[in-house]
CSV table of C-alpha atoms and ligand atoms in Angstrom, one decimal:
chain,number,residue,atom,x,y,z
A,1,MET,CA,101.0,92.9,72.2
A,2,SER,CA,100.8,89.3,73.0
A,3,SER,CA,97.5,87.5,73.2
A,4,ARG,CA,97.7,87.4,77.0
A,5,SER,CA,95.6,90.5,77.5
A,6,ASN,CA,95.4,90.3,81.3
A,7,PRO,CA,98.0,88.2,83.0
A,8,ILE,CA,96.2,88.6,86.4
A,9,SER,CA,92.9,87.0,85.4
A,10,ASP,CA,94.3,84.6,82.7
A,11,ASN,CA,96.2,82.4,85.1
A,12,TRP,CA,99.3,83.6,83.4
A,13,HIS,CA,102.8,83.0,84.5
A,14,GLY,CA,105.8,85.2,83.7
A,15,ASN,CA,108.9,83.6,82.3
A,16,ASP,CA,112.3,84.9,81.5
A,17,LYS,CA,111.0,86.4,78.3
A,18,THR,CA,108.3,88.5,80.0
A,19,ARG,CA,108.9,91.9,78.7
A,20,LEU,CA,109.0,94.9,81.0
A,21,ALA,CA,109.3,98.6,80.1
A,22,VAL,CA,110.5,100.9,82.8
A,23,PHE,CA,109.6,104.6,82.6
A,24,VAL,CA,111.9,107.1,84.2
A,25,SER,CA,112.6,110.8,84.5
A,26,GLY,CA,115.4,111.1,87.0
A,27,SER,CA,118.3,109.4,88.8
A,28,GLY,CA,117.0,105.9,88.3
A,29,THR,CA,118.0,104.2,91.6
A,30,ASN,CA,114.8,102.1,91.4
A,31,LEU,CA,115.6,101.2,87.8
A,32,GLN,CA,119.0,100.1,89.0
A,33,ALA,CA,117.5,97.9,91.7
A,34,ILE,CA,115.2,96.3,89.0
A,35,ILE,CA,118.2,95.8,86.6
A,36,ASP,CA,120.1,94.2,89.4
A,37,ALA,CA,117.2,91.9,90.3
A,38,VAL,CA,116.8,90.9,86.6
A,39,GLU,CA,120.6,90.3,86.2
A,40,SER,CA,120.7,88.2,89.3
A,41,GLY,CA,117.7,86.1,88.2
A,42,TYR,CA,115.6,87.2,91.2
A,43,VAL,CA,113.1,88.7,88.7
A,44,LYS,CA,112.7,86.5,85.6
A,45,ALA,CA,112.0,89.0,82.9
A,46,LYS,CA,113.6,91.0,80.2
A,47,ILE,CA,113.7,94.8,80.4
A,48,SER,CA,112.9,95.6,76.8
A,49,LEU,CA,112.9,99.3,77.0
A,50,VAL,CA,113.7,102.2,79.4
A,51,LEU,CA,111.7,105.2,78.4
A,52,SER,CA,112.3,108.8,79.6
A,53,ASP,CA,110.6,112.1,79.0
A,54,ASN,CA,113.8,113.8,80.2
A,55,LYS,CA,116.9,113.6,78.1
A,56,GLU,CA,119.2,114.3,81.0
A,57,ALA,CA,117.9,111.5,83.2
A,58,TYR,CA,120.8,109.6,84.7
A,59,ALA,CA,118.5,106.6,84.6
A,60,LEU,CA,119.2,106.5,80.8
A,61,GLU,CA,122.9,106.1,81.5
A,62,ARG,CA,122.2,103.2,83.9
A,63,ALA,CA,120.1,101.5,81.2
A,64,LYS,CA,122.8,102.0,78.6
A,65,LYS,CA,125.4,100.5,80.9
A,66,ALA,CA,123.2,97.5,81.3
A,67,GLY,CA,122.8,97.1,77.6
A,68,ILE,CA,119.1,98.0,77.6
A,69,GLU,CA,117.4,99.9,74.8
A,70,THR,CA,116.7,103.4,75.8
A,71,PHE,CA,114.1,105.8,74.4
A,72,PHE,CA,113.8,109.5,75.0
A,73,LEU,CA,110.6,111.1,73.9
A,74,ASP,CA,110.4,114.9,74.0
A,75,PRO,CA,107.1,116.0,75.5
A,76,LYS,CA,107.4,119.4,73.7
A,77,ALA,CA,107.2,117.6,70.4
A,78,PHE,CA,103.7,116.3,71.1
A,79,SER,CA,100.5,118.3,71.0
A,80,PRO,CA,98.0,117.5,72.2
A,81,LYS,CA,99.4,115.6,75.1
A,82,GLN,CA,97.5,112.4,74.2
A,83,ASN,CA,99.8,112.0,71.2
A,84,PHE,CA,102.8,111.5,73.4
A,85,ASP,CA,101.2,108.5,75.0
A,86,LYS,CA,100.0,107.2,71.7
A,87,GLU,CA,103.6,107.2,70.5
A,88,VAL,CA,104.6,105.4,73.7
A,89,ILE,CA,101.9,102.7,73.3
A,90,LYS,CA,103.0,102.2,69.7
A,91,ASN,CA,106.6,101.5,70.9
A,92,LEU,CA,105.5,99.2,73.7
A,93,LYS,CA,103.4,97.2,71.3
A,94,GLU,CA,106.2,96.9,68.8
A,95,ARG,CA,108.2,95.3,71.6
A,96,ASP,CA,105.4,93.2,73.1
A,97,VAL,CA,105.7,94.8,76.5
A,98,GLU,CA,103.6,93.1,79.1
A,99,LEU,CA,104.3,95.1,82.3
A,100,VAL,CA,104.9,98.8,82.6
A,101,VAL,CA,106.9,99.9,85.6
A,102,LEU,CA,106.9,103.5,86.5
A,103,ALA,CA,110.1,104.4,88.4
A,104,GLY,CA,110.3,108.1,89.2
A,105,TYR,CA,108.4,108.9,86.0
A,106,MET,CA,107.1,112.5,86.3
A,107,ARG,CA,104.4,112.5,83.7
A,108,VAL,CA,100.8,111.7,84.4
A,109,LEU,CA,99.6,108.9,82.1
A,110,THR,CA,96.6,109.6,79.9
A,111,SER,CA,93.4,107.6,80.6
A,112,ASN,CA,93.9,106.0,77.2
A,113,PHE,CA,97.2,104.6,78.3
A,114,VAL,CA,95.9,103.4,81.6
A,115,GLN,CA,93.0,101.6,79.9
A,116,GLU,CA,95.3,100.0,77.3
A,117,TYR,CA,97.6,98.5,80.1
A,118,LYS,CA,94.9,98.1,82.8
A,119,GLY,CA,96.2,96.0,85.7
A,120,ARG,CA,99.7,96.0,84.1
A,121,ILE,CA,101.1,99.3,85.2
A,122,MET,CA,102.9,99.7,88.6
A,123,ASN,CA,104.2,102.7,90.3
A,124,ILE,CA,106.2,103.4,93.4
A,125,HIS,CA,105.4,106.4,95.7
A,126,PRO,CA,107.7,107.5,98.6
A,127,ALA,CA,105.0,107.7,101.2
A,128,LEU,CA,102.5,105.4,102.8
A,129,LEU,CA,99.5,105.9,100.6
A,130,PRO,CA,96.8,107.1,100.8
A,131,SER,CA,98.7,109.7,102.9
A,132,PHE,CA,100.9,112.3,101.2
A,133,LYS,CA,100.0,111.8,97.5
A,134,GLY,CA,101.6,114.0,95.0
A,135,LEU,CA,105.0,115.2,94.2
A,136,ASN,CA,106.5,115.7,97.6
A,137,GLY,CA,105.7,112.5,99.5
A,138,VAL,CA,108.8,112.6,101.7
A,139,LYS,CA,108.7,116.3,102.6
A,140,ASP,CA,105.0,116.3,103.2
A,141,ALA,CA,105.2,113.4,105.6
A,142,LEU,CA,108.2,115.0,107.4
A,143,ASP,CA,106.5,118.4,107.7
A,144,HIS,CA,103.3,116.8,108.9
A,145,GLY,CA,105.2,115.3,111.8
A,146,VAL,CA,104.4,111.6,111.2
A,147,LYS,CA,106.4,109.1,113.3
A,148,VAL,CA,106.5,106.5,110.5
A,149,THR,CA,106.4,106.7,106.7
A,150,GLY,CA,107.7,104.6,103.9
A,151,PRO,CA,107.2,103.6,100.2
A,152,THR,CA,104.1,102.2,98.5
A,153,VAL,CA,104.0,100.1,95.4
A,154,HIS,CA,100.6,100.2,93.7
A,155,PHE,CA,98.8,99.5,90.5
A,156,VAL,CA,98.1,102.6,88.4
A,157,THR,CA,94.6,103.7,87.8
A,158,GLU,CA,93.4,107.0,86.3
A,159,LYS,CA,93.3,108.6,89.7
A,160,ILE,CA,96.8,109.6,90.7
A,161,ASP,CA,98.5,107.7,93.5
A,162,SER,CA,95.2,105.9,94.3
A,163,GLY,CA,95.3,102.4,92.7
A,164,PRO,CA,95.3,99.1,94.5
A,165,ILE,CA,98.2,98.8,96.9
A,166,ILE,CA,100.7,95.9,96.3
A,167,ALA,CA,103.3,96.5,99.0
A,168,GLN,CA,104.4,99.0,101.6
A,169,ALA,CA,107.4,99.3,104.0
A,170,VAL,CA,107.6,101.2,107.2
A,171,VAL,CA,110.4,103.6,107.9
A,172,GLU,CA,110.7,105.4,111.3
A,173,VAL,CA,111.0,109.1,111.3
A,174,ALA,CA,113.7,110.4,113.7
A,175,ASP,CA,113.4,113.7,115.6
A,176,ASN,CA,116.4,115.2,113.8
A,177,ASP,CA,115.5,113.9,110.3
A,178,THR,CA,116.0,116.0,107.2
A,179,GLU,CA,114.2,115.5,104.0
A,180,ASP,CA,117.4,114.1,102.4
A,181,LEU,CA,118.1,111.7,105.3
A,182,LEU,CA,114.6,110.4,105.3
A,183,ARG,CA,114.4,110.1,101.5
A,184,GLU,CA,117.6,108.0,101.6
A,185,ARG,CA,116.0,105.5,104.1
A,186,VAL,CA,112.7,105.5,102.2
A,187,GLN,CA,114.5,104.7,99.0
A,188,LYS,CA,116.5,101.9,100.6
A,189,GLU,CA,113.2,100.2,101.2
A,190,GLU,CA,111.9,101.1,97.7
A,191,HIS,CA,114.8,99.1,96.3
A,192,LYS,CA,113.6,96.0,98.2
A,193,ILE,CA,109.9,96.2,97.7
A,194,TYR,CA,109.7,97.2,94.1
A,195,PRO,CA,111.7,94.2,92.6
A,196,LYS,CA,109.7,91.9,95.0
A,197,ALA,CA,106.4,93.3,93.8
A,198,ILE,CA,107.4,92.8,90.2
A,199,LYS,CA,108.6,89.3,90.9
A,200,ASP,CA,105.3,88.5,92.6
A,201,PHE,CA,103.3,89.9,89.6
A,202,LEU,CA,105.4,87.9,87.1
A,203,GLU,CA,104.9,84.7,89.2
A,204,ASN,CA,101.2,85.3,89.1
A,205,LYS,CA,101.0,85.7,92.9
A,206,LEU,CA,98.9,88.9,92.9
A,207,GLU,CA,95.2,89.1,92.6
A,208,ILE,CA,93.3,92.3,92.4
A,209,LYS,CA,89.8,92.3,93.9
A,210,GLY,CA,88.2,95.7,93.9
A,211,ARG,CA,90.7,98.0,95.3
A,212,LYS,CA,92.6,95.3,97.2
A,213,VAL,CA,95.5,93.2,96.1
A,214,PHE,CA,95.8,89.7,97.6
A,215,ARG,CA,98.7,87.3,97.5
A,216,LYS,CA,97.6,84.0,96.2
B,1,GRF,C1,111.3,107.5,94.1
B,1,GRF,O1,111.6,108.0,95.4
B,1,GRF,C2,109.9,107.1,93.9
B,1,GRF,O2,109.2,106.8,95.1
B,1,GRF,C3,109.3,108.4,93.3
B,1,GRF,O3,110.3,108.9,92.5
B,1,GRF,C4,111.6,108.6,93.1
B,1,GRF,C5,112.5,108.1,92.0
B,1,GRF,O4,113.8,107.8,92.4
B,1,GRF,N1,108.2,108.0,92.5
B,1,GRF,P1,114.8,107.1,91.4
B,1,GRF,O5,114.8,107.9,90.1
B,1,GRF,O6,114.3,105.7,91.2
B,1,GRF,O7,116.1,107.2,92.1
């Protein structure tokens, strides 16, 4: 880990060597959006590592195609669960990772991990938090009959889907929407707001005060 323990309060600026780790479990469309943003120079950083708890995650293929180091850790090989995150932390430290980006990562982080990377872990959720937390954000919003929904990027705290909100986007729900159709439109917005949130963080534009995030 670099000496920059907390980029938000240390008046720290990202540069093209700022090291990101992206954690994935599935298809990796958000990972792809981040890779594209880095490759185009929109996000000035290096993705040092893509880590997955699922060997079959297509996101790993996307990372390999982009020449990014991939890392699969089998949760079954770790007991107690805390040991999994200890191994992850060790690998992040070895690579001097400064920002952890959760992109469809299905594991809940241990409090030890959250403390270690406090203020430096982001997540994206497919509903307008604090509504529809949990695993089925798109379906739950649709079933509830909301007229608008959309993704939320937030900092990760120990309470699931509850950390300070960085960005949200609004997606209208149509009368004849299906879960798949709605997810597609929500994800389209995810792919815009997640790279932007990362860019803002790296350019030191975000400030956390209590549970609010302000743009400087
Ligand atoms: C996204 O919809 C995100 O909101 C949720 O998991 C999904 C991941 O999709 N946390 P992908 O793997 O990035 O395509």
